[in-house]
Short mmCIF file of C-alpha atoms in Angstrom, two decimals:
data_model
loop_
_atom_site.label_atom_id
_atom_site.label_comp_id
_atom_site.label_asym_id
_atom_site.label_seq_id
_atom_site.Cartn_x
_atom_site.Cartn_y
_atom_site.Cartn_z
CA CYS A 183 0.00 0.00 0.00
CA PRO A 184 1.15 3.56 -0.59
CA SER A 185 2.40 5.57 2.37
CA GLY A 186 -0.48 6.74 4.56
CA TRP A 187 -2.77 3.92 3.42
CA MET A 188 -3.83 0.93 5.54
CA ARG A 189 -3.72 -2.66 4.29
CA PHE A 190 -6.63 -4.94 5.09
CA GLY A 191 -6.80 -8.31 3.38
CA ASN A 192 -5.95 -7.81 -0.28
CA SER A 193 -7.00 -4.15 -0.30
CA CYS A 194 -5.54 -0.81 0.71
CA TYR A 195 -7.67 1.79 2.48
CA PHE A 196 -7.20 5.52 2.83
CA TYR A 197 -9.53 7.67 4.85
CA GLU A 198 -9.76 11.40 4.41
CA ASN A 199 -11.20 13.28 7.36
CA THR A 200 -10.16 16.84 6.58
CA ARG A 201 -12.58 17.46 3.71
CA LYS A 202 -16.33 17.37 3.62
CA LEU A 203 -17.28 16.41 0.08
CA PRO A 204 -20.59 15.58 -1.56
CA TRP A 205 -20.78 11.99 -2.85
CA ASP A 206 -19.92 12.88 -6.47
CA ASN A 207 -16.91 14.97 -5.45
CA ALA A 208 -15.74 12.26 -3.06
CA THR A 209 -15.98 9.73 -5.89
CA GLU A 210 -13.89 12.01 -8.13
CA TYR A 211 -11.34 12.61 -5.37
CA CYS A 212 -10.95 8.87 -4.78
CA ALA A 213 -10.50 8.29 -8.52
CA SER A 214 -7.82 11.00 -8.64
CA GLN A 215 -5.97 9.06 -5.91
CA GLY A 216 -6.23 5.80 -7.85
CA GLY A 217 -9.05 4.35 -5.78
CA TYR A 218 -12.78 4.39 -5.21
CA LEU A 219 -15.16 4.86 -2.30
CA ALA A 220 -15.21 1.84 -0.02
CA GLU A 221 -17.83 -0.77 -0.80
CA ILE A 222 -18.45 -2.91 2.25
CA THR A 223 -18.83 -6.51 1.13
CA ASP A 224 -18.50 -8.53 4.34
CA GLU A 225 -18.58 -8.34 8.14
CA ALA A 226 -14.80 -8.02 8.51
CA GLU A 227 -14.72 -5.03 6.18
CA PHE A 228 -17.65 -3.49 8.03
CA GLN A 229 -15.79 -3.88 11.33
CA LEU A 230 -12.72 -2.17 9.85
CA VAL A 231 -14.67 0.81 8.54
CA ASP A 232 -16.70 1.01 11.75
CA SER A 233 -13.55 1.07 13.90
CA VAL A 234 -12.01 3.87 11.81
CA ILE A 235 -15.19 5.96 12.01
CA THR A 236 -15.57 5.28 15.75
CA GLY A 237 -11.95 6.32 16.31
CA MET A 238 -12.46 9.57 14.41
CA LEU A 239 -15.63 10.35 16.38
CA TYR A 240 -13.84 9.66 19.68
CA LEU A 241 -11.02 12.01 18.65
CA LEU A 242 -13.52 14.70 17.66
CA LYS A 243 -15.38 14.39 20.97
CA THR A 244 -12.10 14.54 22.91
CA VAL A 245 -10.99 17.70 21.09
CA GLN A 246 -14.40 19.31 21.62
CA SER A 247 -14.26 18.43 25.31
CA LEU A 248 -10.79 19.94 25.67
CA HIS A 249 -11.91 23.14 23.97
CA LYS A 250 -14.88 23.43 26.33
CA LYS A 251 -12.62 23.00 29.37
CA THR A 252 -10.07 25.57 28.19
CA GLY A 253 -12.55 27.99 26.61
CA HIS A 254 -10.97 27.75 23.15
CA GLN A 255 -13.22 28.00 20.13
CA HIS A 256 -12.76 27.54 16.40
#
């Protein structure tokens, strides 16, 4: 897998969490990176995607909590 990508089974995954793109734009972005939007085909792949999303949500909640405690805002 390229640097920054994660191998799972016979596939490489890359998740982008800094851009909010509509579906069509996300599809184009993935194609420009040589890939395509993930298509979940089995339970193991679902668990992988779910764990990545859960990890990102936990990080977001932690950052939001820290900002509330310190009074910082974006």
